[in-house]
Coordinates of C-alpha atoms in Angstrom, one line a residue:
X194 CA 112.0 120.1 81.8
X195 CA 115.4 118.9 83.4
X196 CA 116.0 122.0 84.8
X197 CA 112.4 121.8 86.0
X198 CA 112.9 118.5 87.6
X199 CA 116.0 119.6 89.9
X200 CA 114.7 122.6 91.0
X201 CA 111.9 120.7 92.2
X202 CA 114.2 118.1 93.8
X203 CA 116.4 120.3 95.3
X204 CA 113.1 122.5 97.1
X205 CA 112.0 119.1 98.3
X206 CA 115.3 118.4 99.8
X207 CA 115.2 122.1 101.6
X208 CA 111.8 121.7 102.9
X209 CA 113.0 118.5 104.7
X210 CA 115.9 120.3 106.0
X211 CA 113.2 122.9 107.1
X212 CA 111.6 120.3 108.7
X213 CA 114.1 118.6 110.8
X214 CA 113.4 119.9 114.2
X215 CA 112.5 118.3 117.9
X216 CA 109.9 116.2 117.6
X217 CA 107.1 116.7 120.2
X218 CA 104.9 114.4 119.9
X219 CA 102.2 115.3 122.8
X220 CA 103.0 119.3 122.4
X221 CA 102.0 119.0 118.7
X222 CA 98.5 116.8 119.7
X223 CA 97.8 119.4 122.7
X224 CA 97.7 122.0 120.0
X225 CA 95.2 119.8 117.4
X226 CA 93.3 119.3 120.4
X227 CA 93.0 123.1 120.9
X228 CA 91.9 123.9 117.6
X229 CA 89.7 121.5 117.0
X230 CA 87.9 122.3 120.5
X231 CA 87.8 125.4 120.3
X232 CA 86.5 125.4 115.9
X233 CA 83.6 123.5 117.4
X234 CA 82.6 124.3 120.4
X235 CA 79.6 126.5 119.1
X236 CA 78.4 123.4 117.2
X237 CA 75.4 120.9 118.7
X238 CA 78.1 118.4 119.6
X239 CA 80.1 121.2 121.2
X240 CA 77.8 122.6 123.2
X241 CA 76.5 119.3 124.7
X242 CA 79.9 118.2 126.2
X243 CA 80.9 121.4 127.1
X244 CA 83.8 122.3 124.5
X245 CA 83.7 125.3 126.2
X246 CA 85.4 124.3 129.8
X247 CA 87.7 121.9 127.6
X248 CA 88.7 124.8 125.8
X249 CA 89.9 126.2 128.9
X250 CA 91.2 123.1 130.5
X251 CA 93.7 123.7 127.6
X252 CA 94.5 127.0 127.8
X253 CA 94.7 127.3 131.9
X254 CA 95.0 123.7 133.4
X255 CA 97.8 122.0 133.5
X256 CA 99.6 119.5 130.8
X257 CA 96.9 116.5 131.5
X258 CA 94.2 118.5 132.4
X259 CA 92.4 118.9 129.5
X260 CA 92.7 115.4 128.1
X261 CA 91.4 113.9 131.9
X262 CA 88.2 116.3 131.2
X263 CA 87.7 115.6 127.5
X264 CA 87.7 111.5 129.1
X265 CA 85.3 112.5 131.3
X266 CA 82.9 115.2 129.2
X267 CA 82.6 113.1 126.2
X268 CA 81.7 109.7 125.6
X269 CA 83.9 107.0 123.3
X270 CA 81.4 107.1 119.6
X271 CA 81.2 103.5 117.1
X272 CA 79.9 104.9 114.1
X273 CA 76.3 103.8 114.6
X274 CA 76.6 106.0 118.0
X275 CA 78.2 108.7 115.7
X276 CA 75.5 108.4 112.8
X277 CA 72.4 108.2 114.4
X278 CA 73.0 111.0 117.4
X279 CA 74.8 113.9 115.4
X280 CA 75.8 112.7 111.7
X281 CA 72.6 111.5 110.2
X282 CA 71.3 116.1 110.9
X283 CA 74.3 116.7 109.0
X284 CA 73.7 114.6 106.5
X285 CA 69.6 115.5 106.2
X286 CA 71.4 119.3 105.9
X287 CA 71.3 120.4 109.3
X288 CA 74.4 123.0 110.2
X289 CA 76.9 123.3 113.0
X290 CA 76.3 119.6 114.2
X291 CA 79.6 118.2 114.9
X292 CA 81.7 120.7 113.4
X293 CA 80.7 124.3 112.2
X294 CA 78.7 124.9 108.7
X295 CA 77.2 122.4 106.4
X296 CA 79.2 119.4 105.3
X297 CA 78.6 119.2 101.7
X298 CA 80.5 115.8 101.2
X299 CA 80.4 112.5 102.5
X300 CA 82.3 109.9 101.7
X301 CA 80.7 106.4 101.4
X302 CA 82.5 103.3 102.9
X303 CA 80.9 100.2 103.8
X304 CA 84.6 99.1 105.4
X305 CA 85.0 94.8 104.6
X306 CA 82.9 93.8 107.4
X307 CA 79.6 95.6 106.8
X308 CA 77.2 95.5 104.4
X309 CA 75.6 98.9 105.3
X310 CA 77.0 101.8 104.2
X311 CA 78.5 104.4 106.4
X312 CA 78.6 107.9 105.6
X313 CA 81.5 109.4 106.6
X314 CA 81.3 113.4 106.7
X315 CA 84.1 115.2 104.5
X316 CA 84.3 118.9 105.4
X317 CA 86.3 121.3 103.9
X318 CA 88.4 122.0 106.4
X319 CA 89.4 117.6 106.2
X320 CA 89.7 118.5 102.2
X321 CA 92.7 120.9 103.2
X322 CA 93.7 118.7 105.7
X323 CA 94.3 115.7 103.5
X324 CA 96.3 118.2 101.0
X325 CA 98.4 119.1 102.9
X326 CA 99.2 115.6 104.2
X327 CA 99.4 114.9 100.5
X328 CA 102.0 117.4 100.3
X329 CA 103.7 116.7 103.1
X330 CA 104.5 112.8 101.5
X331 CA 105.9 114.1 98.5
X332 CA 108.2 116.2 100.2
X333 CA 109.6 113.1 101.8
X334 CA 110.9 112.0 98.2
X335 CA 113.5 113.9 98.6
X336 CA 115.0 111.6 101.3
X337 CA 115.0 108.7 98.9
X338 CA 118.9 109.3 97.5
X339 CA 117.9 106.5 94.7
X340 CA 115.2 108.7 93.0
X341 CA 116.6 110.9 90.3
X342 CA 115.6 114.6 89.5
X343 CA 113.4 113.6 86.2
X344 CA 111.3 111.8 88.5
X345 CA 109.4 115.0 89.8
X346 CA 108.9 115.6 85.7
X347 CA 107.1 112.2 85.6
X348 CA 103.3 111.7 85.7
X349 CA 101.4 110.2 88.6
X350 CA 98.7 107.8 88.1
X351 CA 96.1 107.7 91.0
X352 CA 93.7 104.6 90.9
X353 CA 90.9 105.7 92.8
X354 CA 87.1 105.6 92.9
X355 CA 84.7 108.0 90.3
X356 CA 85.2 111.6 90.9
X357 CA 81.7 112.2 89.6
X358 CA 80.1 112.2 92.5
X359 CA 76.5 111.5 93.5
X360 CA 74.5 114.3 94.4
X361 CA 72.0 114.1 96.9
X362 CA 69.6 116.3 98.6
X363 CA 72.5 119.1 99.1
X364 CA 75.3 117.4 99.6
X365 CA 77.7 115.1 97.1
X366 CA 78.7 112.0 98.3
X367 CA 81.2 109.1 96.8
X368 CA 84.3 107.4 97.4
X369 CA 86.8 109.6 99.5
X370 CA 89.3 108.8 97.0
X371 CA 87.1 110.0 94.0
X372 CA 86.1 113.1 96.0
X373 CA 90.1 114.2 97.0
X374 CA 90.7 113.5 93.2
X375 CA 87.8 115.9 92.5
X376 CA 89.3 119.1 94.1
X377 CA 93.1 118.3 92.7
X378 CA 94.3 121.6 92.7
X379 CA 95.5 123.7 89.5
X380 CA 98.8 123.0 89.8
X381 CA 98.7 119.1 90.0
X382 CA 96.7 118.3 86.9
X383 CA 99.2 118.3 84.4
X384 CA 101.1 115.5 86.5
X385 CA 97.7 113.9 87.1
X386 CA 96.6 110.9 85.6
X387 CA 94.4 109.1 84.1
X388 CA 92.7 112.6 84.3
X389 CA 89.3 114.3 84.6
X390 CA 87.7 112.5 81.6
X391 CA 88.3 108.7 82.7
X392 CA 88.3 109.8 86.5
X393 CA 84.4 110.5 85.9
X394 CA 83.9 106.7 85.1
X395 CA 81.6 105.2 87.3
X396 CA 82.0 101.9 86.0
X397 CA 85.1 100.0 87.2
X398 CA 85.9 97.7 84.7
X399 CA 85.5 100.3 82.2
X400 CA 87.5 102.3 84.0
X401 CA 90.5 100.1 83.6
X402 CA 89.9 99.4 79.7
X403 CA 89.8 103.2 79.3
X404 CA 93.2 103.5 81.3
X405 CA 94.5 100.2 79.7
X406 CA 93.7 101.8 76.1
X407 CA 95.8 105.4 77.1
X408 CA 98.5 103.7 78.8
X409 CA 100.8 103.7 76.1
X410 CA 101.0 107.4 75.7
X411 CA 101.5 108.5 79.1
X412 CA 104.9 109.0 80.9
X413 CA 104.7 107.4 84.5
X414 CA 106.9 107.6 87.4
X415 CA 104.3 107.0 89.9
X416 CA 101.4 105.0 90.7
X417 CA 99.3 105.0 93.9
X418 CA 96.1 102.7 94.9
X419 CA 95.3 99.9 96.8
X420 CA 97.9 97.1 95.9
X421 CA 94.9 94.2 94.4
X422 CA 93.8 96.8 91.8
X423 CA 96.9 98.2 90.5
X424 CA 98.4 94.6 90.4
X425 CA 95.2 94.3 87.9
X426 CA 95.5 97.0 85.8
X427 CA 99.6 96.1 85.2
X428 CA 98.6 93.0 84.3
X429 CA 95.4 94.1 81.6
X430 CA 98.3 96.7 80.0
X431 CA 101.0 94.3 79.6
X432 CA 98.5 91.8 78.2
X433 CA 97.0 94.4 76.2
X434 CA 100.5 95.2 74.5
X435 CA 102.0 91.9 74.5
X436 CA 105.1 92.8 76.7
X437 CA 107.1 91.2 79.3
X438 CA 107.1 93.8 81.7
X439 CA 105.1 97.4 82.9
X440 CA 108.4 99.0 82.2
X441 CA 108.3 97.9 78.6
X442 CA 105.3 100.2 79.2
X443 CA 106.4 103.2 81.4
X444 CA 110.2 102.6 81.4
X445 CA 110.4 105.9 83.9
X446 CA 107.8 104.1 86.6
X447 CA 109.8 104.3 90.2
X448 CA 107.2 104.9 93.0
X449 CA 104.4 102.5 93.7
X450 CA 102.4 104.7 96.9
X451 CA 100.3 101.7 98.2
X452 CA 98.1 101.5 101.2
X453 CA 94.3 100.0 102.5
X454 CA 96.3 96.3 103.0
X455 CA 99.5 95.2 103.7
X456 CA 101.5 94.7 100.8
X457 CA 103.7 92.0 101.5
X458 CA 101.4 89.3 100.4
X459 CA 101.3 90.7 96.8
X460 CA 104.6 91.8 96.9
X461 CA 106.0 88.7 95.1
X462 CA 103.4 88.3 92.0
X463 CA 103.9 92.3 92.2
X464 CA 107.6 92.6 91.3
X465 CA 107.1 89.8 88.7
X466 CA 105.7 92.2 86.6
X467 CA 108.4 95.2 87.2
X468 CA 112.1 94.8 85.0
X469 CA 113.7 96.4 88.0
X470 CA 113.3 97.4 91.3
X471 CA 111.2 100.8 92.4
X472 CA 110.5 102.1 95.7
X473 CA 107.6 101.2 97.7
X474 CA 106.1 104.4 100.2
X475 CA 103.1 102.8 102.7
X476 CA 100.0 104.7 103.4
X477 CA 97.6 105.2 105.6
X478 CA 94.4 107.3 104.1
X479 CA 91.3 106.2 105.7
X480 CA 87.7 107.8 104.9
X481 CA 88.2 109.4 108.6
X482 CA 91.2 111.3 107.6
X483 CA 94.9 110.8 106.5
X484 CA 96.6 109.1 109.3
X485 CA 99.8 108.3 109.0
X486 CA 102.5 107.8 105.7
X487 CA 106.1 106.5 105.5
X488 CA 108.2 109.4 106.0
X489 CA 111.9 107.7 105.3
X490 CA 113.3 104.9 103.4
X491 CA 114.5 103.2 106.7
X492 CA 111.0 103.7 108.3
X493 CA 110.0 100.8 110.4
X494 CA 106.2 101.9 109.5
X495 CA 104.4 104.9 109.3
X496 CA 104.3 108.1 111.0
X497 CA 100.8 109.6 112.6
X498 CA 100.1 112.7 111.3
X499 CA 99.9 114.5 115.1
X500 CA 100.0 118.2 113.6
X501 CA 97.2 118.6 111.1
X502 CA 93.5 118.0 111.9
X503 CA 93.9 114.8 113.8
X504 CA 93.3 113.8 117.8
X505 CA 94.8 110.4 118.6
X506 CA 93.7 108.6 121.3
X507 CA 95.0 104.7 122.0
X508 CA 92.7 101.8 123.0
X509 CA 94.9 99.0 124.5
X510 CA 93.6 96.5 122.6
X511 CA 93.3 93.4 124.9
X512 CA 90.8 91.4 127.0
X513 CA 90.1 94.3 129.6
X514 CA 89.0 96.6 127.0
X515 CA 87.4 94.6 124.2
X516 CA 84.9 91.3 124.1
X517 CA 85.7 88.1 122.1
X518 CA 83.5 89.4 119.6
X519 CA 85.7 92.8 119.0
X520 CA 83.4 95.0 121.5
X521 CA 84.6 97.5 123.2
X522 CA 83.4 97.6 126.5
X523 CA 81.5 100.2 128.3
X524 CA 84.6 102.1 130.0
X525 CA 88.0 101.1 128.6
X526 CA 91.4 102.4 129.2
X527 CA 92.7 105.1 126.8
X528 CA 95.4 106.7 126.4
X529 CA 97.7 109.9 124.8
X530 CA 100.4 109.6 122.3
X531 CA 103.1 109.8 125.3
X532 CA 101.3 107.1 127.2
X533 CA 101.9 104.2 124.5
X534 CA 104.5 101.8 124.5
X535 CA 106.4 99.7 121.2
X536 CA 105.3 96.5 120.7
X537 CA 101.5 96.7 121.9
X538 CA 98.4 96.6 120.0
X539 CA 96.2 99.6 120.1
X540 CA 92.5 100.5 118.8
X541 CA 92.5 104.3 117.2
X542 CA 90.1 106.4 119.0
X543 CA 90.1 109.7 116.3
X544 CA 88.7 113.3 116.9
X545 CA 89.1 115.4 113.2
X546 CA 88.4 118.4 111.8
X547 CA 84.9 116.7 110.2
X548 CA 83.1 116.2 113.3
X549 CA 84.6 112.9 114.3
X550 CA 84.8 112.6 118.3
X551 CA 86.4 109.7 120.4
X552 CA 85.4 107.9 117.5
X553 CA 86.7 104.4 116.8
X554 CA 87.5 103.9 113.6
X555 CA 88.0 100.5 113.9
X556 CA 91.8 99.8 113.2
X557 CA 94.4 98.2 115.7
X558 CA 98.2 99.2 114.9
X559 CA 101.2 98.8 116.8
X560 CA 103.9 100.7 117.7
X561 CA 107.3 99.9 116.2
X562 CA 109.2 103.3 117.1
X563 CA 107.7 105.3 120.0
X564 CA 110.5 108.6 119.2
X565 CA 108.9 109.3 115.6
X566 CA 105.6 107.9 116.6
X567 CA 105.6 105.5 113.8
X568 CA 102.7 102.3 114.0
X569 CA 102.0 99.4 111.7
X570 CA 98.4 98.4 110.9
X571 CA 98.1 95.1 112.5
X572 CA 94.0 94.9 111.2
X573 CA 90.5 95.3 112.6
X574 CA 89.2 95.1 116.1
X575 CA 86.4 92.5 114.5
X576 CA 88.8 91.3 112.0
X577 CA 90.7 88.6 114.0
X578 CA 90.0 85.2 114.9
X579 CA 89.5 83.9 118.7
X580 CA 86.9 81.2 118.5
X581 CA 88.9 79.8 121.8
X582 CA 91.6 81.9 122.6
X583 CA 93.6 81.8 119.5
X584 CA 94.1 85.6 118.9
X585 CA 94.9 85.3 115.6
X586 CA 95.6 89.0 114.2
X587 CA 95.5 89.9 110.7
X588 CA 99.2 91.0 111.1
X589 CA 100.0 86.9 112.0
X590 CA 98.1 86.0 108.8
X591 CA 99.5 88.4 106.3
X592 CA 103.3 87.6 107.7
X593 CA 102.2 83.5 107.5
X594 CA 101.0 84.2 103.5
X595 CA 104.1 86.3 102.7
X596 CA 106.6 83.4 104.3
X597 CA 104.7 80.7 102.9
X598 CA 104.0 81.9 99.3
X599 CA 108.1 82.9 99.3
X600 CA 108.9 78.9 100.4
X601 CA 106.2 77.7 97.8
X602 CA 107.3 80.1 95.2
X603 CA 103.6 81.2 94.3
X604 CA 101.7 84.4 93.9
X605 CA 99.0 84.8 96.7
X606 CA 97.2 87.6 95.6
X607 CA 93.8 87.0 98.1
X608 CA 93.0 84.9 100.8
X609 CA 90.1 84.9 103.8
X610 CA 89.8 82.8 106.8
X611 CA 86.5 81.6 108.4
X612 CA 86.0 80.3 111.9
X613 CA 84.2 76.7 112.0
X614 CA 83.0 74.4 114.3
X615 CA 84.4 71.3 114.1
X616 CA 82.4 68.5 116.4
X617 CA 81.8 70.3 119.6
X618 CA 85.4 72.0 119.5
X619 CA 86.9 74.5 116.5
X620 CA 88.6 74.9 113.4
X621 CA 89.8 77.2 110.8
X622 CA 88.9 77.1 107.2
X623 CA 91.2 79.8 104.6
X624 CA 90.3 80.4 101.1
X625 CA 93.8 81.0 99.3
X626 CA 93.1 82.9 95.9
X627 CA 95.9 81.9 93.6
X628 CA 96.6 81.8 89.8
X629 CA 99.8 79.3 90.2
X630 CA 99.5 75.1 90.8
X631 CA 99.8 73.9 94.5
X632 CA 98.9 71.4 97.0
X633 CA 96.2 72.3 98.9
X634 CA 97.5 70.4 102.4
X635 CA 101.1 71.2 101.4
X636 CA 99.2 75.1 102.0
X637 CA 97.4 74.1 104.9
X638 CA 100.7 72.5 106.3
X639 CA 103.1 75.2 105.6
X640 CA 100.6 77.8 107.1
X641 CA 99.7 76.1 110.3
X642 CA 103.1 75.8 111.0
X643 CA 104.3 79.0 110.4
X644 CA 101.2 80.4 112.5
X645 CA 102.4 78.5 115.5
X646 CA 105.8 80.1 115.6
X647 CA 103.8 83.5 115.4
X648 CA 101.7 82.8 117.6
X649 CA 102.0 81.2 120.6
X650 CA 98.0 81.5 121.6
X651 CA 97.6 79.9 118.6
X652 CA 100.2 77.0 119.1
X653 CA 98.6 76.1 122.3
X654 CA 94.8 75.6 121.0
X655 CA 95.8 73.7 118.0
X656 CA 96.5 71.1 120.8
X657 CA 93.1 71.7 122.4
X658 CA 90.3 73.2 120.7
X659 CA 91.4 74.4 117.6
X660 CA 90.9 71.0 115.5
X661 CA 91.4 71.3 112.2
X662 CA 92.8 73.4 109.6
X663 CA 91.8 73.0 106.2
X664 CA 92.2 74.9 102.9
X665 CA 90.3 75.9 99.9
X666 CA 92.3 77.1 96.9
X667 CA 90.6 79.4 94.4
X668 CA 90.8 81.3 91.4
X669 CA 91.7 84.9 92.2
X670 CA 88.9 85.8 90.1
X671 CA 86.9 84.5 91.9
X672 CA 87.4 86.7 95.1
X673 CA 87.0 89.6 92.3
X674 CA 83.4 88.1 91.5
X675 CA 82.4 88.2 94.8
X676 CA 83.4 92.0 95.2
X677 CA 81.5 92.5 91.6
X678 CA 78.7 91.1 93.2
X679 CA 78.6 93.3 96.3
X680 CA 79.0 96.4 94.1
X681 CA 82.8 96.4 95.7
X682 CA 85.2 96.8 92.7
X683 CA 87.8 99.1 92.5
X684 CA 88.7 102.6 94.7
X685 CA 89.5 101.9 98.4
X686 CA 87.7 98.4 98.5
X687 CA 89.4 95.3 99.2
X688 CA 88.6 91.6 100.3
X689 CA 87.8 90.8 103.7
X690 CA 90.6 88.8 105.5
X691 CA 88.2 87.5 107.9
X692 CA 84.5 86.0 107.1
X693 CA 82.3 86.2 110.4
X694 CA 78.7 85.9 111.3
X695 CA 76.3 86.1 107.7
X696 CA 79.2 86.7 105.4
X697 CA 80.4 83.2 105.6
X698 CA 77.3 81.9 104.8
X699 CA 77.1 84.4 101.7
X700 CA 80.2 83.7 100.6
X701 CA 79.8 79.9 100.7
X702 CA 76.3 80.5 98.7
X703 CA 78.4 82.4 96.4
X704 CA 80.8 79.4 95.7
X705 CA 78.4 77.1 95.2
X706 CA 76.4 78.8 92.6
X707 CA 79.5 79.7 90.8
X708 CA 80.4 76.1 90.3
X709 CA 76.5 75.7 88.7

């Protein structure tokens, strides 16, 4: 098995040697764009907005020729706009709608913002696609110098939704994590964990006893999920064996593959359950597609994935383009991967390989190294707060939690913020869900303050009409409860950062009946 593990190692390390070429950024999307055009331009979609002269565009125009049509053939799709024109005959079993043949799966996502759910088309050729990607990520192990050769002997536990998926009317559908886990191939499942069996387990809470129960006879060196849920099951195993640490457990554990939500608010209630350090690789795996992963150990963020199924286009994500409310308006500014600068906030615009076109997935990032085309999810297009200029990110609030939670030497494991009135003016109420004793306007202090060197938007209308800033501290089980109660637990789903419109009533409804 040693010998195994280094031959293993040292094809990983080839592969990136392989791999270490120019890096074109706009020559590698021109050559997704082509394929993808030209797959489906026999489909419904294709054949309305005329696939076929963009096809030619980019075989015979010139280098921004094709992408000046595509801007002006096809229109910029929301999901509703996506669903209800082309999406919803796929789904009712109609072929060669927005990409060729019948889609068989669809993933199910109702995003943190919606209470609808969205179904999100999964062809095969996106299966392959996220694969590969897959692939791709554990290759870039072999850049991590700290990460010995038994490593690649260890198994890998993927917390992820039910791979027994629902069937419906001629298609499957589920969560896109349960239906990737589904079509593992061969060679994987020995690795694989907590296997087939408890990957069929619908229930989510059952679903962790069952892993809880095998734990102690399984060899780990990796885990991968969204950060909230495998901080939960750590927790229910070292419980479950009365020991200090998840390395009492699974002494060989040295990758935690995270994504969904920034880590660094969890990161310190994390690493309290860890007897020494492992290496943390970000994600980005959307229901859309697998957009980006960390690719070094000295990555800034992550790297778009420009060469495998994916067409990137870049929103700039200010006042021209989008409404207060998070709207994009009727013609914004777009542009290619060349066309983007560091340090500015862009909406994704994605075309795929399932049938996705100009669609906007609704994700801001920014870009922190332009050369290797690496972002960082800064948060939602509708998940931000301006009740009066404010322009309060997501980013601002996670980096506010993480500095203040350090300072106060607490574990912040959820938190949401809701936009108030206050009088005629403003104000700003966060639930903070937290296990550990602290002050709630000591909180509210420390968090305000910290905002306002973030932000300067932010430090200017707390003198006008942002008026108050209060706090609620909770239980974190009880931002669990509320997910339980929207049929939310486990898989890709994870609390929304900000409450608007209905869900701030809900959720104060909620509170108050779980104090009866």
């Amino acid at each position: 098995m040693a010998l195994l593990g280094s031959m293993l190692k040292n094809g990983i390390r080839l592969s990136n040697v392989v791999r270490l070429r120019k890096f074109n950024a706009l020559r590698q999307q021109r050559k997704v764009f082509r394929k993808l055009i030209r797959k489906a331009q026999f489909t419904k979609f294709g054949a309305t907005y005329q696939f076929d002269e963009l096809l030619r565009a980019t075989e015979f125009g010139t280098d921004r020729e094709f992408y000046q049509k595509y801007k002006q053939y096809v229109p910029i799709h929301d999901y509703n706009k996506m669903f209800d024109g082309w999406w919803k005959q796929a789904l009712a079993g109609e072929k060669n709608i927005a990409w060729p043949g019948l889609v068989k799966y669809f993933a199910l996502s109702s995003g943190t913002s919606e209470a609808a759910t969205k179904y999100i088309p999964v062809t095969k050729a996106m299966s392959k696609a996220i694969q590969r990607t897959s692939i791709r990520q554990i290759l870039t192990l072999g850049k991590y110098q700290n990460l010995p050769s038994t490593l690649y002997e260890k198994g890998c536990l993927m917390l992820g939704g039910s791979t027994d998926l629902s069937a419906r009317e001629g298609h499957f559908e589920g969560d896109l994590s349960g239906i990737t886990a589904s079509k593992i191939p061969l060679w994987f499942e020995r690795f694989y964990k907590p296997g087939r069996d408890i990957a069929q387990e619908r229930d989510w809470a059952h679903k962790l006893d069952e892993i809880t129960e095998q734990a102690a006879g399984w060899d780990i060196g990796y885990v991968v999920g969204v950060p909230a849920w495998i901080q939960l099951l750590m927790e229910k195993i070292i419980a479950r064996y009365n020991v200090k640490t998840i390395h009492d457990i699974w002494p060989n554990l040295m990758v935690f593959c995270h994504g969904g939500v920034s880590f660094e608010p969890y990161r310190q209630g994390f690493e309290k359950l860890l007897a020494h350090p492992i290496t943390y690789i970000e994600t980005y795996l959307a229901s859309e597609g697998f957009i980006a992963y960390q690719t070094h150990p000295d990555a800034e963020g992550m790297q778009l994935v420009l060469n495998n199924g994916l067409f990137f286009e870049f929103v700039p994500f200010n006042e021209q383009n989008f409404s207060a409310d998070g709207e994009l308006v009727e013609k914004p500014e777009t542009l290619m991967i060349d066309e983007v600068e560091e340090g500015k906030e862009y909406a994704l615009l994605l075309s795929t390989c399932s049938g996705a076109w100009r669609y906007l997935i609704g994700d801001t990032v920014r870009f922190v190294n332009k050369s290797r085309a690496e972002i960082v999810i800064t948060g939602r297009t509708k998940h931000f707060l301006s009740l009066c200029g404010e322009h309060l990110s997501v980013d601002n609030m996670n980096k506010a939690i993480e500095t203040v939670s350090d300072e106060l030497g607490i574990s912040i494991r959820e938190f949401t913020v809701a936009g108030v009135t206050h009088d005629t003016l403003f104000a700003h109420h966060w639930y903070i869900g937290t296990n550990d004793t602290v002050d709630a306007n000591e909180l509210r202090d420390r968090i305000d303050a910290k905002l306002k060197e973030l932000n300067d938007d932010y430090a200017v209308e707390r003198r006008h009409a942002l008026k108050d800033i209060s706090v609620t501290v909770l239980p974190t089980q009880t931002f669990y409860d509320w997910m339980a109660s929207k049929g939310k637990m486990g898989g890709q789903n994870k609390f929304p950062r900000v409450l608007k419109k209905g869900m701030i009533t809900e959720w104060i409804e909620f509170l108050k009946n779980a104090k009866n």
